[in-house]
Amino acid sequence: MPHTRRPRKTDSKLQQQKRLQVTDADGWTHVTTNKNVRRALRPNQSANGESSTPSLIPAEAPSQLTLDDLQTQFNGYRERWEGSETWRVMADTLRRRFEGTSSIADPDARATPLENIVCIGLGSPSGFLRGGWVDRRSVSLYQLAALVCVTESIKKYCPSITAYAQDPVFNQLDRSLLNLLGISVLDHPEGFAKVSDRSFLYCPGAERTHLEQLLSSNPPLLFGGPLEGIESEIVGRYLGTRESVRIPTFGSNEHAFWNMRLYLL
């Protein structure tokens, strides 16, 4: 006889407080309740009724989460990332670019070593965003795993390269984890000032409003995008001097690197 389960009566108040996860078109996972789903997906509104960007404050980490716990979580995400076809393609593209066997990279650009890797818009690996409504930790942890792997790969060719990360949502746990991984955390707008024509710009989560400022510094390598759909003279000029490689879909979390490309000079 098959096992059956009778529905149990639940207290109506507890039922209303049940939390759901809703992923929107941009890959944001909203942790919300049944009746609040639509409200959670709406942008903030100013006093005159116009939509405004939510203020960015440090993310809320679970109260019981420790740095050791977070590092253990990161190690698991890194292991899955390193075993993916997505990373294999990305690592091979970087290797060919720096070893001079790539047909898409400029030989003169390769002669100038990179000084730094600047990460903009990583998000919080440990905490909830937008007042606790958004859980994007998985995306941030995978993007952080990719950043660490990229840094280690490039260090084979540019031993003195340094890595920086800037995001106003970083909390103290995030900062501690990044420092542990050899990534220096910068406050806004110090990260923007670090981007130059000797930078690898790692910006999988950068706001489009920031891209023009970042690309005006002409970083030879960039990971993020896609940039092709952005109507901007600066972005268009940047694309006109770069080749790009689209990385394969990352099966473990397709939102983490959706349609992203590696742009190379």
Short mmCIF file of C-alpha atoms in Angstrom, two decimals:
data_model
loop_
_atom_site.label_atom_id
_atom_site.label_comp_id
_atom_site.label_asym_id
_atom_site.label_seq_id
_atom_site.Cartn_x
_atom_site.Cartn_y
_atom_site.Cartn_z
CA MET A 1 0.00 0.00 0.00
CA PRO A 2 1.51 3.37 -0.95
CA HIS A 3 2.43 5.73 1.82
CA THR A 4 0.06 8.65 2.10
CA ARG A 5 0.22 11.80 4.14
CA ARG A 6 -2.81 13.68 5.34
CA PRO A 7 -2.60 17.45 5.21
CA ARG A 8 -2.08 18.83 8.70
CA LYS A 9 -3.90 21.82 10.00
CA THR A 10 -1.55 24.68 10.63
CA ASP A 11 -1.96 27.85 12.53
CA SER A 12 -3.02 30.61 10.11
CA LYS A 13 -0.44 33.05 11.45
CA LEU A 14 2.39 30.58 10.96
CA GLN A 15 1.17 29.84 7.46
CA GLN A 16 1.24 33.53 6.57
CA GLN A 17 4.82 33.78 7.81
CA LYS A 18 6.07 30.93 5.62
CA ARG A 19 8.95 32.23 3.51
CA LEU A 20 9.32 31.57 -0.20
CA GLN A 21 12.17 32.07 -2.66
CA VAL A 22 11.25 33.86 -5.88
CA THR A 23 13.88 34.35 -8.59
CA ASP A 24 13.27 37.30 -10.89
CA ALA A 25 14.49 37.85 -14.45
CA ASP A 26 17.77 39.39 -13.27
CA GLY A 27 18.73 36.38 -11.19
CA TRP A 28 17.87 37.96 -7.83
CA THR A 29 16.36 35.48 -5.37
CA HIS A 30 13.75 37.17 -3.21
CA VAL A 31 13.05 35.55 0.15
CA THR A 32 9.51 36.59 0.91
CA THR A 33 6.02 35.50 1.95
CA ASN A 34 3.04 34.53 -0.19
CA LYS A 35 1.20 37.81 0.15
CA ASN A 36 4.32 39.97 -0.11
CA VAL A 37 5.85 38.56 -3.31
CA ARG A 38 4.76 41.43 -5.54
CA ARG A 39 5.66 44.07 -2.98
CA ALA A 40 9.15 42.62 -2.56
CA LEU A 41 9.83 42.79 -6.28
CA ARG A 42 8.93 46.45 -6.61
CA PRO A 43 11.62 49.14 -6.64
CA ASN A 44 11.62 51.78 -3.93
CA GLN A 45 9.69 54.94 -4.70
CA SER A 46 10.63 58.48 -3.85
CA ALA A 47 8.26 61.00 -2.32
CA ASN A 48 7.11 62.20 -5.74
CA GLY A 49 6.23 58.66 -6.82
CA GLU A 50 9.24 58.05 -9.06
CA SER A 51 11.14 54.77 -8.88
CA SER A 52 14.52 54.94 -7.21
CA THR A 53 17.40 52.55 -6.67
CA PRO A 54 17.32 50.95 -3.19
CA SER A 55 20.04 52.24 -0.90
CA LEU A 56 22.98 49.87 -0.59
CA ILE A 57 23.96 49.02 2.96
CA PRO A 58 26.02 46.12 4.37
CA ALA A 59 24.21 42.82 3.95
CA GLU A 60 22.67 41.02 6.92
CA ALA A 61 24.61 37.85 7.73
CA PRO A 62 22.89 35.06 9.70
CA SER A 63 23.62 35.59 13.38
CA GLN A 64 25.15 32.12 13.88
CA LEU A 65 27.43 32.25 10.82
CA THR A 66 31.16 32.28 11.62
CA LEU A 67 34.16 32.98 9.42
CA ASP A 68 35.12 29.29 9.57
CA ASP A 69 31.62 28.33 8.41
CA LEU A 70 31.78 30.84 5.57
CA GLN A 71 35.21 29.64 4.48
CA THR A 72 33.95 26.05 4.45
CA GLN A 73 31.01 27.11 2.29
CA PHE A 74 33.34 28.95 -0.07
CA ASN A 75 35.61 25.92 -0.45
CA GLY A 76 32.64 23.86 -1.59
CA TYR A 77 31.61 26.48 -4.14
CA ARG A 78 35.17 26.75 -5.40
CA GLU A 79 35.41 22.98 -5.86
CA ARG A 80 32.25 22.95 -7.98
CA TRP A 81 33.45 25.95 -10.00
CA GLU A 82 36.88 24.44 -10.70
CA GLY A 83 35.26 21.24 -11.94
CA SER A 84 33.02 23.05 -14.43
CA GLU A 85 33.30 23.41 -18.19
CA THR A 86 32.71 27.14 -17.67
CA TRP A 87 35.98 27.52 -15.80
CA ARG A 88 37.84 25.22 -18.19
CA VAL A 89 36.98 27.49 -21.13
CA MET A 90 37.77 30.65 -19.18
CA ALA A 91 41.10 29.33 -17.88
CA ASP A 92 42.13 28.12 -21.32
CA THR A 93 41.28 31.50 -22.87
CA LEU A 94 43.40 33.31 -20.29
CA ARG A 95 46.27 30.87 -20.72
CA ARG A 96 46.34 31.33 -24.49
CA ARG A 97 46.15 35.09 -24.13
CA PHE A 98 49.11 35.32 -21.76
CA GLU A 99 51.22 32.67 -23.49
CA GLY A 100 50.82 34.36 -26.85
CA THR A 101 49.06 31.45 -28.57
CA SER A 102 45.73 33.24 -28.92
CA SER A 103 44.74 34.72 -32.27
CA ILE A 104 42.39 37.23 -30.64
CA ALA A 105 44.79 39.03 -28.32
CA ASP A 106 46.98 42.01 -29.22
CA PRO A 107 50.71 41.09 -28.90
CA ASP A 108 51.60 44.64 -27.85
CA ALA A 109 49.05 44.53 -25.03
CA ARG A 110 50.53 41.27 -23.77
CA ALA A 111 53.93 42.94 -23.48
CA THR A 112 52.56 45.23 -20.76
CA PRO A 113 52.02 43.28 -17.53
CA LEU A 114 48.85 43.76 -15.57
CA GLU A 115 49.11 45.61 -12.27
CA ASN A 116 45.85 44.64 -10.64
CA ILE A 117 42.52 42.88 -10.78
CA VAL A 118 39.64 45.10 -9.69
CA CYS A 119 36.32 43.52 -8.76
CA ILE A 120 33.27 45.79 -8.74
CA GLY A 121 29.81 44.65 -7.62
CA LEU A 122 30.50 41.18 -6.24
CA GLY A 123 27.66 41.27 -3.74
CA SER A 124 27.74 39.68 -0.31
CA PRO A 125 28.90 36.07 0.03
CA SER A 126 27.42 35.85 3.53
CA GLY A 127 24.37 38.07 3.89
CA PHE A 128 20.88 38.95 2.74
CA LEU A 129 20.29 42.10 0.70
CA ARG A 130 17.54 44.71 0.49
CA GLY A 131 16.50 44.48 4.10
CA GLY A 132 16.56 40.70 4.15
CA TRP A 133 14.32 40.19 1.11
CA VAL A 134 17.03 39.02 -1.29
CA ASP A 135 19.25 35.96 -0.94
CA ARG A 136 22.01 36.21 -3.55
CA ARG A 137 24.74 34.47 -1.55
CA SER A 138 25.11 31.53 -3.94
CA VAL A 139 25.70 33.86 -6.90
CA SER A 140 28.27 35.87 -4.95
CA LEU A 141 30.11 32.79 -3.69
CA TYR A 142 30.44 31.35 -7.20
CA GLN A 143 31.57 34.72 -8.56
CA LEU A 144 34.10 34.96 -5.73
CA ALA A 145 35.36 31.46 -6.51
CA ALA A 146 35.86 32.51 -10.13
CA LEU A 147 37.67 35.69 -9.05
CA VAL A 148 40.10 33.73 -6.88
CA CYS A 149 40.77 31.24 -9.68
CA VAL A 150 41.31 34.03 -12.21
CA THR A 151 43.73 35.78 -9.85
CA GLU A 152 45.75 32.62 -9.25
CA SER A 153 45.85 31.88 -12.98
CA ILE A 154 47.09 35.37 -13.93
CA LYS A 155 49.68 35.38 -11.14
CA LYS A 156 51.59 32.75 -13.11
CA TYR A 157 52.30 35.45 -15.71
CA CYS A 158 52.11 38.59 -13.55
CA PRO A 159 53.49 37.55 -10.12
CA SER A 160 53.15 40.98 -8.53
CA ILE A 161 49.50 41.50 -9.49
CA THR A 162 47.17 42.53 -6.66
CA ALA A 163 43.43 41.96 -6.32
CA TYR A 164 40.89 44.48 -5.02
CA ALA A 165 37.15 44.32 -4.41
CA GLN A 166 34.61 47.07 -3.83
CA ASP A 167 30.93 46.74 -2.95
CA PRO A 168 28.97 48.77 -0.39
CA VAL A 169 27.05 45.63 0.66
CA PHE A 170 30.16 43.93 2.09
CA ASN A 171 29.73 43.23 5.80
CA GLN A 172 32.49 42.38 8.26
CA LEU A 173 32.32 38.64 7.52
CA ASP A 174 32.66 39.32 3.80
CA ARG A 175 35.65 41.58 4.39
CA SER A 176 37.32 38.97 6.58
CA LEU A 177 36.80 36.23 4.00
CA LEU A 178 38.13 38.40 1.17
CA ASN A 179 41.21 39.35 3.19
CA LEU A 180 41.76 35.68 3.98
CA LEU A 181 41.71 34.97 0.24
CA GLY A 182 44.27 37.69 -0.47
CA ILE A 183 41.81 40.26 -1.82
CA SER A 184 42.00 43.81 -0.48
CA VAL A 185 38.63 45.42 0.21
CA LEU A 186 38.20 49.04 -0.85
CA ASP A 187 35.52 51.54 0.08
CA HIS A 188 33.64 53.44 -2.61
CA PRO A 189 34.95 55.10 -4.76
CA GLU A 190 38.51 53.81 -4.23
CA GLY A 191 37.90 50.78 -6.46
CA PHE A 192 37.04 52.97 -9.44
CA ALA A 193 40.31 54.86 -9.02
CA LYS A 194 42.28 51.60 -9.20
CA VAL A 195 41.04 50.75 -12.70
CA SER A 196 43.57 51.66 -15.41
CA ASP A 197 44.96 50.52 -18.74
CA ARG A 198 46.88 47.87 -16.78
CA SER A 199 43.88 46.35 -15.01
CA PHE A 200 41.76 43.26 -15.33
CA LEU A 201 38.26 44.57 -14.61
CA TYR A 202 36.17 41.83 -13.01
CA CYS A 203 32.62 43.18 -12.94
CA PRO A 204 29.96 40.45 -13.13
CA GLY A 205 27.64 42.52 -10.95
CA ALA A 206 28.54 46.11 -11.82
CA GLU A 207 25.69 48.54 -12.38
CA ARG A 208 25.34 49.75 -15.94
CA THR A 209 25.51 53.32 -14.70
CA HIS A 210 29.07 52.63 -13.54
CA LEU A 211 30.32 50.92 -16.68
CA GLU A 212 31.00 54.09 -18.66
CA GLN A 213 33.18 55.43 -15.85
CA LEU A 214 35.04 52.12 -15.56
CA LEU A 215 35.54 51.58 -19.29
CA SER A 216 36.84 55.11 -19.82
CA SER A 217 40.01 53.88 -18.06
CA ASN A 218 40.45 51.36 -20.90
CA PRO A 219 41.20 48.15 -18.95
CA PRO A 220 42.71 45.64 -21.39
CA LEU A 221 40.76 42.69 -19.97
CA LEU A 222 37.24 42.57 -18.62
CA PHE A 223 34.95 39.83 -17.38
CA GLY A 224 31.24 40.51 -17.11
CA GLY A 225 28.54 41.87 -19.34
CA PRO A 226 27.32 41.22 -21.84
CA LEU A 227 28.21 44.73 -23.00
CA GLU A 228 26.86 44.38 -26.53
CA GLY A 229 23.33 45.51 -25.68
CA ILE A 230 24.37 48.76 -24.00
CA GLU A 231 23.81 51.92 -26.03
CA SER A 232 26.79 54.08 -25.15
CA GLU A 233 29.56 55.74 -27.13
CA ILE A 234 32.17 54.76 -24.52
CA VAL A 235 31.00 51.14 -24.37
CA GLY A 236 30.81 50.97 -28.17
CA ARG A 237 34.34 52.30 -28.54
CA TYR A 238 35.59 49.77 -25.99
CA LEU A 239 33.91 46.89 -27.81
CA GLY A 240 35.41 48.08 -31.09
CA THR A 241 38.92 47.39 -29.80
CA ARG A 242 38.22 44.08 -28.07
CA GLU A 243 37.53 40.51 -28.98
CA SER A 244 35.38 38.46 -26.68
CA VAL A 245 34.71 34.88 -25.69
CA ARG A 246 31.34 33.87 -24.31
CA ILE A 247 31.71 31.37 -21.50
CA PRO A 248 29.47 28.27 -21.40
CA THR A 249 26.42 28.21 -19.16
CA PHE A 250 27.37 27.34 -15.59
CA GLY A 251 25.11 24.44 -14.70
CA SER A 252 25.38 24.70 -10.92
CA ASN A 253 23.91 28.22 -10.96
CA GLU A 254 23.17 29.66 -14.39
CA HIS A 255 22.34 33.10 -12.97
CA ALA A 256 25.86 33.52 -11.57
CA PHE A 257 27.45 34.00 -15.02
CA TRP A 258 24.46 34.40 -17.33
CA ASN A 259 25.57 35.34 -20.87
CA MET A 260 28.86 36.75 -19.55
CA ARG A 261 31.93 37.21 -21.69
CA LEU A 262 35.66 37.58 -21.33
CA TYR A 263 36.77 40.67 -23.26
CA LEU A 264 40.41 40.75 -24.35
CA LEU A 265 42.83 43.21 -25.90
#
